[in-house]
PDB file of C-alpha atoms in Angstrom:
ATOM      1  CA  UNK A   1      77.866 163.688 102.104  1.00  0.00           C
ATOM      2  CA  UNK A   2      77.382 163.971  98.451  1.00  0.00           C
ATOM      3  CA  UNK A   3      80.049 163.315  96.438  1.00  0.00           C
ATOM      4  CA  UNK A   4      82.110 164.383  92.910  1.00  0.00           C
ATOM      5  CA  UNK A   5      81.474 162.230  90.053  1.00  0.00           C
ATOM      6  CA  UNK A   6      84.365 161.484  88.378  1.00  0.00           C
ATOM      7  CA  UNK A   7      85.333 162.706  84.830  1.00  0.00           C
ATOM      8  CA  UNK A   8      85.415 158.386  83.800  1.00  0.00           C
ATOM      9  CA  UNK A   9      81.884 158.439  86.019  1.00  0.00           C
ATOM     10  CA  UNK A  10      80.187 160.919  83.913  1.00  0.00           C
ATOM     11  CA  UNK A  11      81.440 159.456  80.533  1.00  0.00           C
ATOM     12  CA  UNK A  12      80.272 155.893  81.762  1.00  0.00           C
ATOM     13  CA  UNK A  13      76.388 156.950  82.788  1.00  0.00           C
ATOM     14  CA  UNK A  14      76.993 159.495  78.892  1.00  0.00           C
ATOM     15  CA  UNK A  15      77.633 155.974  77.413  1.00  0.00           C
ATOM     16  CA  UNK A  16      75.037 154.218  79.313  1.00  0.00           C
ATOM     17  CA  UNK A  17      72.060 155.060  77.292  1.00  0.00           C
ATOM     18  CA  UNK A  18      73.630 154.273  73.978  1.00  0.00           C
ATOM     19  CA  UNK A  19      75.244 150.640  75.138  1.00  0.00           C
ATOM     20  CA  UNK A  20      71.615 149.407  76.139  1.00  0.00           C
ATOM     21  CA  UNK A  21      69.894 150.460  72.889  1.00  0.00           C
ATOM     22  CA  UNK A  22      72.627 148.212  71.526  1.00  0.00           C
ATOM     23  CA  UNK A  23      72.008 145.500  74.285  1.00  0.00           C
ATOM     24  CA  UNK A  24      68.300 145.630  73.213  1.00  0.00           C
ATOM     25  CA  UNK A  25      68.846 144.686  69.724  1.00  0.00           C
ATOM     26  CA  UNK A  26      72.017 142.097  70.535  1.00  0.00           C
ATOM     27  CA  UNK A  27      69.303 140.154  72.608  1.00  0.00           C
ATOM     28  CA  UNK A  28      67.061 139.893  69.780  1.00  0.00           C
ATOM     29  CA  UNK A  29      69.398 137.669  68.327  1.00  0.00           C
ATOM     30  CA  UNK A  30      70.336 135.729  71.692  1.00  0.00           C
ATOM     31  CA  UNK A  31      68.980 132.729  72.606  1.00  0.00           C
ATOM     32  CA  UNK A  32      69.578 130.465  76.011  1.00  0.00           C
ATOM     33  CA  UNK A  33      69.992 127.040  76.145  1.00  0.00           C
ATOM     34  CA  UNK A  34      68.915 125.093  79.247  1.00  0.00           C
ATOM     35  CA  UNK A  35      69.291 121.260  80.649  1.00  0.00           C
ATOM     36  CA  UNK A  36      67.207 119.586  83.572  1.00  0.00           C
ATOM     37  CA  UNK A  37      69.738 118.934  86.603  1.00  0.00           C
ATOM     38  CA  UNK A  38      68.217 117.446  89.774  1.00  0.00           C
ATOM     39  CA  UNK A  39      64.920 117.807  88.577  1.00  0.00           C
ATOM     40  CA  UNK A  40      65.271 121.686  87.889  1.00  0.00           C
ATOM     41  CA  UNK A  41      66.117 123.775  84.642  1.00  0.00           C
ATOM     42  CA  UNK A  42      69.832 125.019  84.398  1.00  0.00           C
ATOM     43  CA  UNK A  43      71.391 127.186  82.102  1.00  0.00           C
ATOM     44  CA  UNK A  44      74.239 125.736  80.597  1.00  0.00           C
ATOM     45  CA  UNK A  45      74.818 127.990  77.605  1.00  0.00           C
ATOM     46  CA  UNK A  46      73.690 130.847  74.899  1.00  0.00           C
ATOM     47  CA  UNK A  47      73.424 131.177  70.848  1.00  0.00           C
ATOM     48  CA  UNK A  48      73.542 133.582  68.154  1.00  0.00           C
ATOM     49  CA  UNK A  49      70.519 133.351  65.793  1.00  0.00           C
ATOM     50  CA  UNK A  50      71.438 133.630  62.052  1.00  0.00           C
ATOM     51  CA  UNK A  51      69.688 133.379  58.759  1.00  0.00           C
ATOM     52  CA  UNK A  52      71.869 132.791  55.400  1.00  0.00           C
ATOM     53  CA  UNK A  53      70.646 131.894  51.940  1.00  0.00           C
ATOM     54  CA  UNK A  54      67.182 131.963  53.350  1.00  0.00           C
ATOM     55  CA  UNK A  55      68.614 129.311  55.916  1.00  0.00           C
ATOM     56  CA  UNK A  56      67.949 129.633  59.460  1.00  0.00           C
ATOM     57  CA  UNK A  57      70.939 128.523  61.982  1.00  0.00           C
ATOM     58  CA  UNK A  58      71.895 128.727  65.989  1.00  0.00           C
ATOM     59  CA  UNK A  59      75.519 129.526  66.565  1.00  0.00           C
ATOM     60  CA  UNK A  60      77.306 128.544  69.555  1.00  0.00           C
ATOM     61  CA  UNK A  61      80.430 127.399  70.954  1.00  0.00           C
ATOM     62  CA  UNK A  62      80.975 123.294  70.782  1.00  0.00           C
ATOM     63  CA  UNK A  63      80.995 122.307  74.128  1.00  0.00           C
ATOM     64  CA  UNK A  64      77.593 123.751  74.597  1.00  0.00           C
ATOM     65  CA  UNK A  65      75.858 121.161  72.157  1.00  0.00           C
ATOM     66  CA  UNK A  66      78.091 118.245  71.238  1.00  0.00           C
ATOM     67  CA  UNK A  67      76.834 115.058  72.645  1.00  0.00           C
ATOM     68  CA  UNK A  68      73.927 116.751  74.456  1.00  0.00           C
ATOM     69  CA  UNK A  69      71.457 117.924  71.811  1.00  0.00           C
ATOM     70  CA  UNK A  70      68.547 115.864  72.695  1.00  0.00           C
ATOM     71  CA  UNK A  71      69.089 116.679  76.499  1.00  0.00           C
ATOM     72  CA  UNK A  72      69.677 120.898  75.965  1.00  0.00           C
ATOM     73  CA  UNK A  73      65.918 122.850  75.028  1.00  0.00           C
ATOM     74  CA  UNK A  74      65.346 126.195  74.876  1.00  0.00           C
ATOM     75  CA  UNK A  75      62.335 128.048  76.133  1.00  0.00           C
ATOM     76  CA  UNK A  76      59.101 129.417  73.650  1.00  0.00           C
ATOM     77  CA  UNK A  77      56.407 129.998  76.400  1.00  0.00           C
ATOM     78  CA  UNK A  78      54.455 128.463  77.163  1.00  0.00           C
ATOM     79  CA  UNK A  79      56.700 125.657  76.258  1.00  0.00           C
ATOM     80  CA  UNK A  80      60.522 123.937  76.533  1.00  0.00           C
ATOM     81  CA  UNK A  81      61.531 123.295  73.140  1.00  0.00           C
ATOM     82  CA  UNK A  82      64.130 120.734  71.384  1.00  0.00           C
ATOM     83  CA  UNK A  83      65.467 122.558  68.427  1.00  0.00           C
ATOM     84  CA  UNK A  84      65.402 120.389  65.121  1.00  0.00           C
ATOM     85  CA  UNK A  85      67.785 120.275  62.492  1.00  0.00           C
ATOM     86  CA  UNK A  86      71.376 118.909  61.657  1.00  0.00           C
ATOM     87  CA  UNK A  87      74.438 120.221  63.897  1.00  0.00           C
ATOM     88  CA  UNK A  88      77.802 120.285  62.995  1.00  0.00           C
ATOM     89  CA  UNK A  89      80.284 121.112  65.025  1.00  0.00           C
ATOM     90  CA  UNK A  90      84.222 121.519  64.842  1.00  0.00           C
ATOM     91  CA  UNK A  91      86.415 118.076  66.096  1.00  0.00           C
ATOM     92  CA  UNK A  92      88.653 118.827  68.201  1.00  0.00           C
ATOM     93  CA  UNK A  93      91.945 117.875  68.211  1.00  0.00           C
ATOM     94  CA  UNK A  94      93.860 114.334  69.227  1.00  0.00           C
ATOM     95  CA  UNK A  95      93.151 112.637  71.618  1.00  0.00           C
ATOM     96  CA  UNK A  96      89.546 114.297  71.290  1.00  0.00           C
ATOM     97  CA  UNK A  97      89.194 116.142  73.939  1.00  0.00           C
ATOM     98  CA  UNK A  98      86.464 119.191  73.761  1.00  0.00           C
ATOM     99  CA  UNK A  99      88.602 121.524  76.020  1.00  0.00           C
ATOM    100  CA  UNK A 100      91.522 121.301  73.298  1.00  0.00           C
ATOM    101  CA  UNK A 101      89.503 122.477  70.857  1.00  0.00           C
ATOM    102  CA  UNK A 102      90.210 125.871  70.133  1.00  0.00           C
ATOM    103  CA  UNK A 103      88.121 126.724  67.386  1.00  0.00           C
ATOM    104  CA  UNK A 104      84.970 125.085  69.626  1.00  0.00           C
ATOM    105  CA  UNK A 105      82.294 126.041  67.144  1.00  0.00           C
ATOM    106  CA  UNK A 106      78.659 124.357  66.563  1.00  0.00           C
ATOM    107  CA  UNK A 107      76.089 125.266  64.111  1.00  0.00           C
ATOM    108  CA  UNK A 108      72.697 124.027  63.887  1.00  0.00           C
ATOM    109  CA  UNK A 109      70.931 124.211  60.876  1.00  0.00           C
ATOM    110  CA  UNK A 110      67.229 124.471  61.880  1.00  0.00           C
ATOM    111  CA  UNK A 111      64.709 122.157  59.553  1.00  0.00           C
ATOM    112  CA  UNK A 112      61.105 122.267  61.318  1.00  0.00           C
ATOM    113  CA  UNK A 113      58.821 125.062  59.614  1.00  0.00           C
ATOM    114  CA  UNK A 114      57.058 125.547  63.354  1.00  0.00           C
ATOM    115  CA  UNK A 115      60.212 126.104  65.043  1.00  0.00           C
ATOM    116  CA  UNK A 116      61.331 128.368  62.291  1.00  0.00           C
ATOM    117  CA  UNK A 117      58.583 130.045  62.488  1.00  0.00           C
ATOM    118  CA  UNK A 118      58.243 130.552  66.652  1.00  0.00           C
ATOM    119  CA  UNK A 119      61.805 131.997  66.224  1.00  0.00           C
ATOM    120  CA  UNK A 120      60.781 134.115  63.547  1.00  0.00           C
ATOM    121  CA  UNK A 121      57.947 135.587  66.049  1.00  0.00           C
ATOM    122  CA  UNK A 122      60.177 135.934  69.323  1.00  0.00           C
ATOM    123  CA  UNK A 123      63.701 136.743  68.206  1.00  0.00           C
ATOM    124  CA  UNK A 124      65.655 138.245  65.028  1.00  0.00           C
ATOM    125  CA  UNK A 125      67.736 136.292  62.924  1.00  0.00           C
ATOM    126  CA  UNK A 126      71.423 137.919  61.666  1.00  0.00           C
ATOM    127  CA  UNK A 127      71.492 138.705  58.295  1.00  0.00           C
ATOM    128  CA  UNK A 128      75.334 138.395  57.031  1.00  0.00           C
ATOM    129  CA  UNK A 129      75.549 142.415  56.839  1.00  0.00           C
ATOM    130  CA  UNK A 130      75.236 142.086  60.791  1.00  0.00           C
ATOM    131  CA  UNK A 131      78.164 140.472  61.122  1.00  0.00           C
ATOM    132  CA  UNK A 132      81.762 141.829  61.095  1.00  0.00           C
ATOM    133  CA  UNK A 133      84.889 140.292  59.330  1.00  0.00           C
ATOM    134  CA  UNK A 134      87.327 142.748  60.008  1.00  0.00           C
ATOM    135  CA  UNK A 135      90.217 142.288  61.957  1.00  0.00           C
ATOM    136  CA  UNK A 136      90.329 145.627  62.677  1.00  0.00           C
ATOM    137  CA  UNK A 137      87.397 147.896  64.745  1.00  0.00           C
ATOM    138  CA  UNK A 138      86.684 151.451  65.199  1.00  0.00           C
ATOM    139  CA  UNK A 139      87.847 150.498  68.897  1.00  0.00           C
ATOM    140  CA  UNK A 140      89.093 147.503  71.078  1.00  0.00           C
ATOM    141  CA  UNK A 141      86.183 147.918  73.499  1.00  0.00           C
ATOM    142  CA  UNK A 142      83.481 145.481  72.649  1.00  0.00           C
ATOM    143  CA  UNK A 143      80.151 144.627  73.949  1.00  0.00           C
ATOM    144  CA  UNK A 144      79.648 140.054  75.373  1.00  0.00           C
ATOM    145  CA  UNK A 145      75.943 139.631  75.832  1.00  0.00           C
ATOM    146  CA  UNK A 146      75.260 136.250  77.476  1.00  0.00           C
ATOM    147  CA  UNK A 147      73.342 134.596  79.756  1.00  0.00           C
ATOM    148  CA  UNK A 148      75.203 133.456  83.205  1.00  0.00           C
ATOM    149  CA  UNK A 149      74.372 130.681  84.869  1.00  0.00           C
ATOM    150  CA  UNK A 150      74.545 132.349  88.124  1.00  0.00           C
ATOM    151  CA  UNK A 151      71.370 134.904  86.616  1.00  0.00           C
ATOM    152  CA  UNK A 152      69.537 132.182  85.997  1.00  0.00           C
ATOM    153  CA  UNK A 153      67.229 130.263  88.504  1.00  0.00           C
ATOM    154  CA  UNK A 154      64.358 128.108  88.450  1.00  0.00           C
ATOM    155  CA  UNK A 155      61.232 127.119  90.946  1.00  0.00           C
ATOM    156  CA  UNK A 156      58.756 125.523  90.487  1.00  0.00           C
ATOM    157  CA  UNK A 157      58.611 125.238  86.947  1.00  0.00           C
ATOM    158  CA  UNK A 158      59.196 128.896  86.522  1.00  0.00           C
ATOM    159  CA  UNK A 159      62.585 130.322  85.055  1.00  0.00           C
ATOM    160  CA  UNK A 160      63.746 134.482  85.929  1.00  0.00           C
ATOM    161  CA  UNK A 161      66.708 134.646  83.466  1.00  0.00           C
ATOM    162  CA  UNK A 162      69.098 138.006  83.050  1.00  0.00           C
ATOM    163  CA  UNK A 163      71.696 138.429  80.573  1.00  0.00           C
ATOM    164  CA  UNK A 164      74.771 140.643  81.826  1.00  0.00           C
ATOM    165  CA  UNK A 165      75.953 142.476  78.937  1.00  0.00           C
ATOM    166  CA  UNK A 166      79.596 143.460  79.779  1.00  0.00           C
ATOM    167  CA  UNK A 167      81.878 145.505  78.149  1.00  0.00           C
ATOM    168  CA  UNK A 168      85.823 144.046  77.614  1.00  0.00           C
ATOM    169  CA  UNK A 169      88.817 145.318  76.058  1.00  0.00           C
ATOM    170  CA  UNK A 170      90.886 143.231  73.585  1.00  0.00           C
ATOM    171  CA  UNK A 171      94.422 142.316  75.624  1.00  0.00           C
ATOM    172  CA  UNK A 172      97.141 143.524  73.468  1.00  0.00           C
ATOM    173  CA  UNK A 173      99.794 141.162  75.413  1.00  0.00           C
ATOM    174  CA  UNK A 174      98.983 138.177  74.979  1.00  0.00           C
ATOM    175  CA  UNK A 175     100.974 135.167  73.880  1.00  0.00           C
ATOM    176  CA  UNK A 176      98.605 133.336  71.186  1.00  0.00           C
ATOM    177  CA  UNK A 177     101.368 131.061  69.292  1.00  0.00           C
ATOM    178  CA  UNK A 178     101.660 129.443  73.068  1.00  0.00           C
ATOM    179  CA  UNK A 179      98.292 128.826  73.307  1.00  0.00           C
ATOM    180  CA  UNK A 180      97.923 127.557  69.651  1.00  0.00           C
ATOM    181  CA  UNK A 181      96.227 130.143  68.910  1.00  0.00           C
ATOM    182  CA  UNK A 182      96.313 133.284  66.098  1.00  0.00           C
ATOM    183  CA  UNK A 183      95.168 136.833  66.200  1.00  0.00           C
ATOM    184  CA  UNK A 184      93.412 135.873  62.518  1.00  0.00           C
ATOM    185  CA  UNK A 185      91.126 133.519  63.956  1.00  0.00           C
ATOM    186  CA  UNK A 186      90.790 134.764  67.483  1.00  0.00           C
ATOM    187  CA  UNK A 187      90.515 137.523  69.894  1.00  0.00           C
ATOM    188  CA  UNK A 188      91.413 137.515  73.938  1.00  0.00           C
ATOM    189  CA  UNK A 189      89.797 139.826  75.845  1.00  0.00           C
ATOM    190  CA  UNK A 190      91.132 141.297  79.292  1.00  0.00           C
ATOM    191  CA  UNK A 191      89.064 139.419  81.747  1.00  0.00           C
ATOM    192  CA  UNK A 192      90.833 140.339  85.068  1.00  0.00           C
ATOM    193  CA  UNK A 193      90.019 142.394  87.662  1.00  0.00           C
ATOM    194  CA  UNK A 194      86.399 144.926  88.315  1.00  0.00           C
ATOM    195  CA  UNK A 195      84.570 145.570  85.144  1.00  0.00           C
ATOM    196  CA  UNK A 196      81.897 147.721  83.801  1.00  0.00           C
ATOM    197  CA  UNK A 197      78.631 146.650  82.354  1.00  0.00           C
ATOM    198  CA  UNK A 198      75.667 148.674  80.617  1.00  0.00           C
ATOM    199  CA  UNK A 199      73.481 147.795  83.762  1.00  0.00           C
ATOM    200  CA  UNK A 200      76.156 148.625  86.235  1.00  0.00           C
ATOM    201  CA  UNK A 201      78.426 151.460  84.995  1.00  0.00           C
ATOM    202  CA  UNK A 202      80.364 151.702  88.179  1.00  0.00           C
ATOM    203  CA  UNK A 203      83.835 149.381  88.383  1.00  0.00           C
ATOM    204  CA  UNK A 204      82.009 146.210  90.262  1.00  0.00           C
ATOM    205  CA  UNK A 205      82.974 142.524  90.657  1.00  0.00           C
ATOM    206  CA  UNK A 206      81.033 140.453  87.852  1.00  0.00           C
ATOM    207  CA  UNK A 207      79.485 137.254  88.411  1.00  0.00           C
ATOM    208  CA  UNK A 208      80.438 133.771  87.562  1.00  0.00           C
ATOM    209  CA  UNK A 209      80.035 133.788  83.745  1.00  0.00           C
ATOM    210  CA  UNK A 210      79.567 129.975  83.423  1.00  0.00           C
ATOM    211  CA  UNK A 211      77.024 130.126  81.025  1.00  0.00           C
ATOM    212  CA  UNK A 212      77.807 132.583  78.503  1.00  0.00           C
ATOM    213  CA  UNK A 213      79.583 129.924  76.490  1.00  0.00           C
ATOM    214  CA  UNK A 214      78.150 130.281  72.824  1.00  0.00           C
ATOM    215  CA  UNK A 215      76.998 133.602  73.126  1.00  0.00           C
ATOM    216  CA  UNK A 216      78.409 136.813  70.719  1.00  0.00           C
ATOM    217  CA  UNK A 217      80.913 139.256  70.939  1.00  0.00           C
ATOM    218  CA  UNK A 218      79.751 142.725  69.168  1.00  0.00           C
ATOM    219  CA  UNK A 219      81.797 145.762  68.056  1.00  0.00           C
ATOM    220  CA  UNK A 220      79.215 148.694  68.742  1.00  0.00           C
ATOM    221  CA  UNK A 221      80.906 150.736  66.444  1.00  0.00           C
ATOM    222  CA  UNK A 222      79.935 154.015  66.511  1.00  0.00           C
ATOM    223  CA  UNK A 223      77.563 154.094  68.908  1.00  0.00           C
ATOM    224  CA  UNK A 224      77.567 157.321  70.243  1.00  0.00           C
ATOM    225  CA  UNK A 225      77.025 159.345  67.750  1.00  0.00           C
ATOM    226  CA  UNK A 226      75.194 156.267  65.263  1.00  0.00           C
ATOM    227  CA  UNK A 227      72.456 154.396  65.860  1.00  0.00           C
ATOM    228  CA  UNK A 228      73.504 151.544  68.776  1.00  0.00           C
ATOM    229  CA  UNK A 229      71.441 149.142  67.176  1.00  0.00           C
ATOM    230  CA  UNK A 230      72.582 149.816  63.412  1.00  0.00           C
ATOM    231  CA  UNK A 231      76.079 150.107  64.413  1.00  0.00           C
ATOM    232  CA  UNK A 232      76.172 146.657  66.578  1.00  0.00           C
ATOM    233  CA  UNK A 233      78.197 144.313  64.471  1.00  0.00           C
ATOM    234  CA  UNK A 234      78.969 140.367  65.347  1.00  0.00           C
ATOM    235  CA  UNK A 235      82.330 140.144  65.910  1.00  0.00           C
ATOM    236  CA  UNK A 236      82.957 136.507  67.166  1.00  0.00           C
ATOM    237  CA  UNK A 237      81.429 133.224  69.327  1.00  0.00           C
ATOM    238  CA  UNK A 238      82.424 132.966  72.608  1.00  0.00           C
ATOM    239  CA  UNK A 239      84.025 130.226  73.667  1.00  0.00           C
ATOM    240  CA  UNK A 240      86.186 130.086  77.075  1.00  0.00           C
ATOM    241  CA  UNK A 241      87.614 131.414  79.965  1.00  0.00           C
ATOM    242  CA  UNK A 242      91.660 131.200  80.003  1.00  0.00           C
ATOM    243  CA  UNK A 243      93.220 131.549  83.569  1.00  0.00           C
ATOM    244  CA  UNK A 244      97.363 132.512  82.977  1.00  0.00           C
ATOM    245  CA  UNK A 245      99.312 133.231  86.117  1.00  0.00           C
ATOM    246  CA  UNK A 246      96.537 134.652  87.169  1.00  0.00           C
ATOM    247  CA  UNK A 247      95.333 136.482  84.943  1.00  0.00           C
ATOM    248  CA  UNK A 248      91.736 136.226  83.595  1.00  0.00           C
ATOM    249  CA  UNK A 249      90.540 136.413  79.470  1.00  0.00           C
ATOM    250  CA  UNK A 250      87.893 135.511  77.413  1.00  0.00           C
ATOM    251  CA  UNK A 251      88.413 133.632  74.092  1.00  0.00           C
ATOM    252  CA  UNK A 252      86.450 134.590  71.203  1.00  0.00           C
ATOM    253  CA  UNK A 253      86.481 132.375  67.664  1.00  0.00           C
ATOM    254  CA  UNK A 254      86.095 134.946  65.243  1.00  0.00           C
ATOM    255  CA  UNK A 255      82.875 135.361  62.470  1.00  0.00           C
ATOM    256  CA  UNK A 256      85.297 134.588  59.945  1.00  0.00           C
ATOM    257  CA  UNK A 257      85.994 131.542  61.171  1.00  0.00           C
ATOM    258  CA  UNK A 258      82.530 131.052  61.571  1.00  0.00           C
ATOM    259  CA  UNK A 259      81.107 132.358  58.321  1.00  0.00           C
ATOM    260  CA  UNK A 260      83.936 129.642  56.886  1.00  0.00           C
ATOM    261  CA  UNK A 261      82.572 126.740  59.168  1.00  0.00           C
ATOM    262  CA  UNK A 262      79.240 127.116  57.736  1.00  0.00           C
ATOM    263  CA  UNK A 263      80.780 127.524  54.176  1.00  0.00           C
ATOM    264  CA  UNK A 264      82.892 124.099  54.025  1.00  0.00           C
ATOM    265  CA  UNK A 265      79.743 122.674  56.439  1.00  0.00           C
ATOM    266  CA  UNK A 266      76.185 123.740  54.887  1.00  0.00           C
ATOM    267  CA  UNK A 267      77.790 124.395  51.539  1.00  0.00           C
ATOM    268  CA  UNK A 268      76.429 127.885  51.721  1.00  0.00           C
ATOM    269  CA  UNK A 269      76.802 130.438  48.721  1.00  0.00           C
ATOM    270  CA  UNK A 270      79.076 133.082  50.374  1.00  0.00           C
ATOM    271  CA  UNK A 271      82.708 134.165  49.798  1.00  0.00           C
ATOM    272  CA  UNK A 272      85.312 131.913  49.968  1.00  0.00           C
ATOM    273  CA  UNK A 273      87.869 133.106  53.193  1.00  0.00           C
ATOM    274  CA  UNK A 274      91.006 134.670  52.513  1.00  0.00           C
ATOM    275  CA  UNK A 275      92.236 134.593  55.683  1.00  0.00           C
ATOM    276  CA  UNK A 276      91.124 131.321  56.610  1.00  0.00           C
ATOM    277  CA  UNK A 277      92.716 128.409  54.548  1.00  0.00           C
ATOM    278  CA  UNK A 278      92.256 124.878  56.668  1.00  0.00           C
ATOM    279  CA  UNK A 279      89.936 122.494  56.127  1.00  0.00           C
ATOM    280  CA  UNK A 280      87.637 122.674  59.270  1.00  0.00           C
ATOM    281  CA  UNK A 281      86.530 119.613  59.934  1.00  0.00           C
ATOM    282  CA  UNK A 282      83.415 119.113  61.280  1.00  0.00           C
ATOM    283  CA  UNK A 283      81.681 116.332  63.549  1.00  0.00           C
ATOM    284  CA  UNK A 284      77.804 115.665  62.547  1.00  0.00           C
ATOM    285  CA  UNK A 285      74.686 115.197  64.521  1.00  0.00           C
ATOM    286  CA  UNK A 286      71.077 115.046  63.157  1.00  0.00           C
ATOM    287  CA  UNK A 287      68.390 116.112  64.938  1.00  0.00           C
ATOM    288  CA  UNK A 288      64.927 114.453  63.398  1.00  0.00           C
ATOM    289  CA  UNK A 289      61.791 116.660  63.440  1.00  0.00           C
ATOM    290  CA  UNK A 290      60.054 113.731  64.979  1.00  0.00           C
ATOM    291  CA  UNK A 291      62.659 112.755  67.356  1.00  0.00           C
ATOM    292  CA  UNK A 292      63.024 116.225  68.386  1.00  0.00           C
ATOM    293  CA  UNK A 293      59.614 116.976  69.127  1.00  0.00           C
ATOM    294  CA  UNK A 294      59.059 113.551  70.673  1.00  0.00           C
ATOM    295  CA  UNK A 295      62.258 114.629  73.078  1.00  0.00           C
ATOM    296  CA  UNK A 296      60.393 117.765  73.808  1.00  0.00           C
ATOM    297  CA  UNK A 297      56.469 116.543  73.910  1.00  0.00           C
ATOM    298  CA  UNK A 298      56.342 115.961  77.983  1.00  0.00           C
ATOM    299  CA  UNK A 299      57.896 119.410  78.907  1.00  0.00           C
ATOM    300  CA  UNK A 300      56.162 122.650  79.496  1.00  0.00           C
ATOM    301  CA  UNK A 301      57.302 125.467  81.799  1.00  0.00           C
ATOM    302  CA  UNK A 302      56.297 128.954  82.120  1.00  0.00           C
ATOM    303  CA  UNK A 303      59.256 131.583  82.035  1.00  0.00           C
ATOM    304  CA  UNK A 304      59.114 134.814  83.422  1.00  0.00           C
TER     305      UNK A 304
END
């Protein structure tokens, strides 16, 4: 028997359309990270792809990169790639532990031409009118486009990858000063509970997001009645998933805590934060062309 769609029904599959024009574009500016585990490739994160000051940097959360640069590649078919450059990323607090950092920010600056270059081809770098500063959107519905672990799998050499772009609403409960944490500099998302994403409008279960770590968070704006991928703005990095009495949310460091990072870090020309006044110190890592591409030399892979 045939049944009624729903009022909420109809005005998810109405939405549909729109939210995967602006999924289309966000992925143009997502990148995955992978690591060999037990002799297989394994996703263990994502990155937003930015160009300032004719500059050309990978965003992602901390815990992604720190400590494992030479060991984490991403994929340019036909080959695995090391990305070269210097990476900074955010210390975290005494007694330097990476899950008490909340800020859990790393930016590499990328330094070989041919890299630059192969990025240039497959993806599309942020320009800083992409990104969104505000602390206040048209909504608090945004769009997380990452790639999950549990999307990703690997045989024999070959890698199917799918990024699950889902849509969250900002929690408005919350108790941030308990958590160290402040509204200026971050935003929770409700993470409990069925969701909705563009490929699955219907209320579902979602996967196991391990592996979305690093990826963006994007207000869509207007996206209805705008263009979905003009109005897509970047929002914020995100970083973790919080569990409190059993409730479920996603933190997200915001761009303007990013934009400031790579201010104080690369020395970049671009406004000075007003809402952002500590000095965010920053832990260093350079990755040498030559070491890089040594790291990388034995490893090719076809992805599908």
């Amino acid at each position: 028997m045939a049944t009624t769609p729903t009022s909420a029904s109809l005005l998810q599959e109405v939405k549909a359309q729109p939210l995967s024009i602006a999924t289309a574009a966000i992925l143009r500016s997502t990148i995955q990270f992978f690591y060999t585990r037990k002799g297989r490739i394994a996703a263990c994160g994502s990155g937003v792809l930015l160009t300032v000051d004719n500059r050309y940097f990978v965003a992602t959360a901390a815990h992604v990169l720190a400590g494992q640069a030479y060991t984490t590649f991403v994929i340019l078919p036909p080959h695995e790639v090391t990305l070269a450059g210097t990476l900074l990323t955010t210390s975290p607090p005494p007694p330097g532990r990476r899950q008490d950092d909340k800020i859990d920010l790393a930016v590499l600056e990328l330094t070989d031409a041919g890299q630059i270059g192969q990025l240039r081809e497959a993806y599309q770098f942020l320009t800083l009118a992409e990104l969104s500063t505000s602390p206040r959107h048209l909504t608090d519905v945004y769009l997380s486009v990452g790639f999950p672990a549990a999307t990703t799998r690997s045989f024999n050499g070959h890698v199917k990858t799918a990024p699950y772009p889902l849509q969250v609403q900002r929690t408005k409960d919350f108790d941030y000063a308990g958590f160290r944490l402040h509204p200026a500099a971050h935003l929770v998302l409700d993470f409990t509970g069925d969701v909705l994403s563009v490929t699955n409008p219907a209320p579902h279960r979602r996967p196991k997001m391990e592996g979305i770590s690093g990826s963006g968070l994007w207000d869509t704006g207007n996206y209805l009645l705008g263009d979905p991928a003009q109005e897509r703005k970047l929002v914020g990095i995100v970083t973790e998933e919080l569990t409190v009495r059993r409730r479920k949310y996603l933190l997200v460091t915001r761009t303007t805590v990013l934009l400031e990072f790579m201010r104080q870090s690369f020395g970049l020309n671009i406004p000075v934060s007003t809402t952002v006044k500590v000095n965010l110190s920053r832990g260093l890592q350079r990755l040498a062309d030559g070491q890089a591409r040594q790291a990388a030399a034995a490893r090719t892979t076809s992805a599908g």
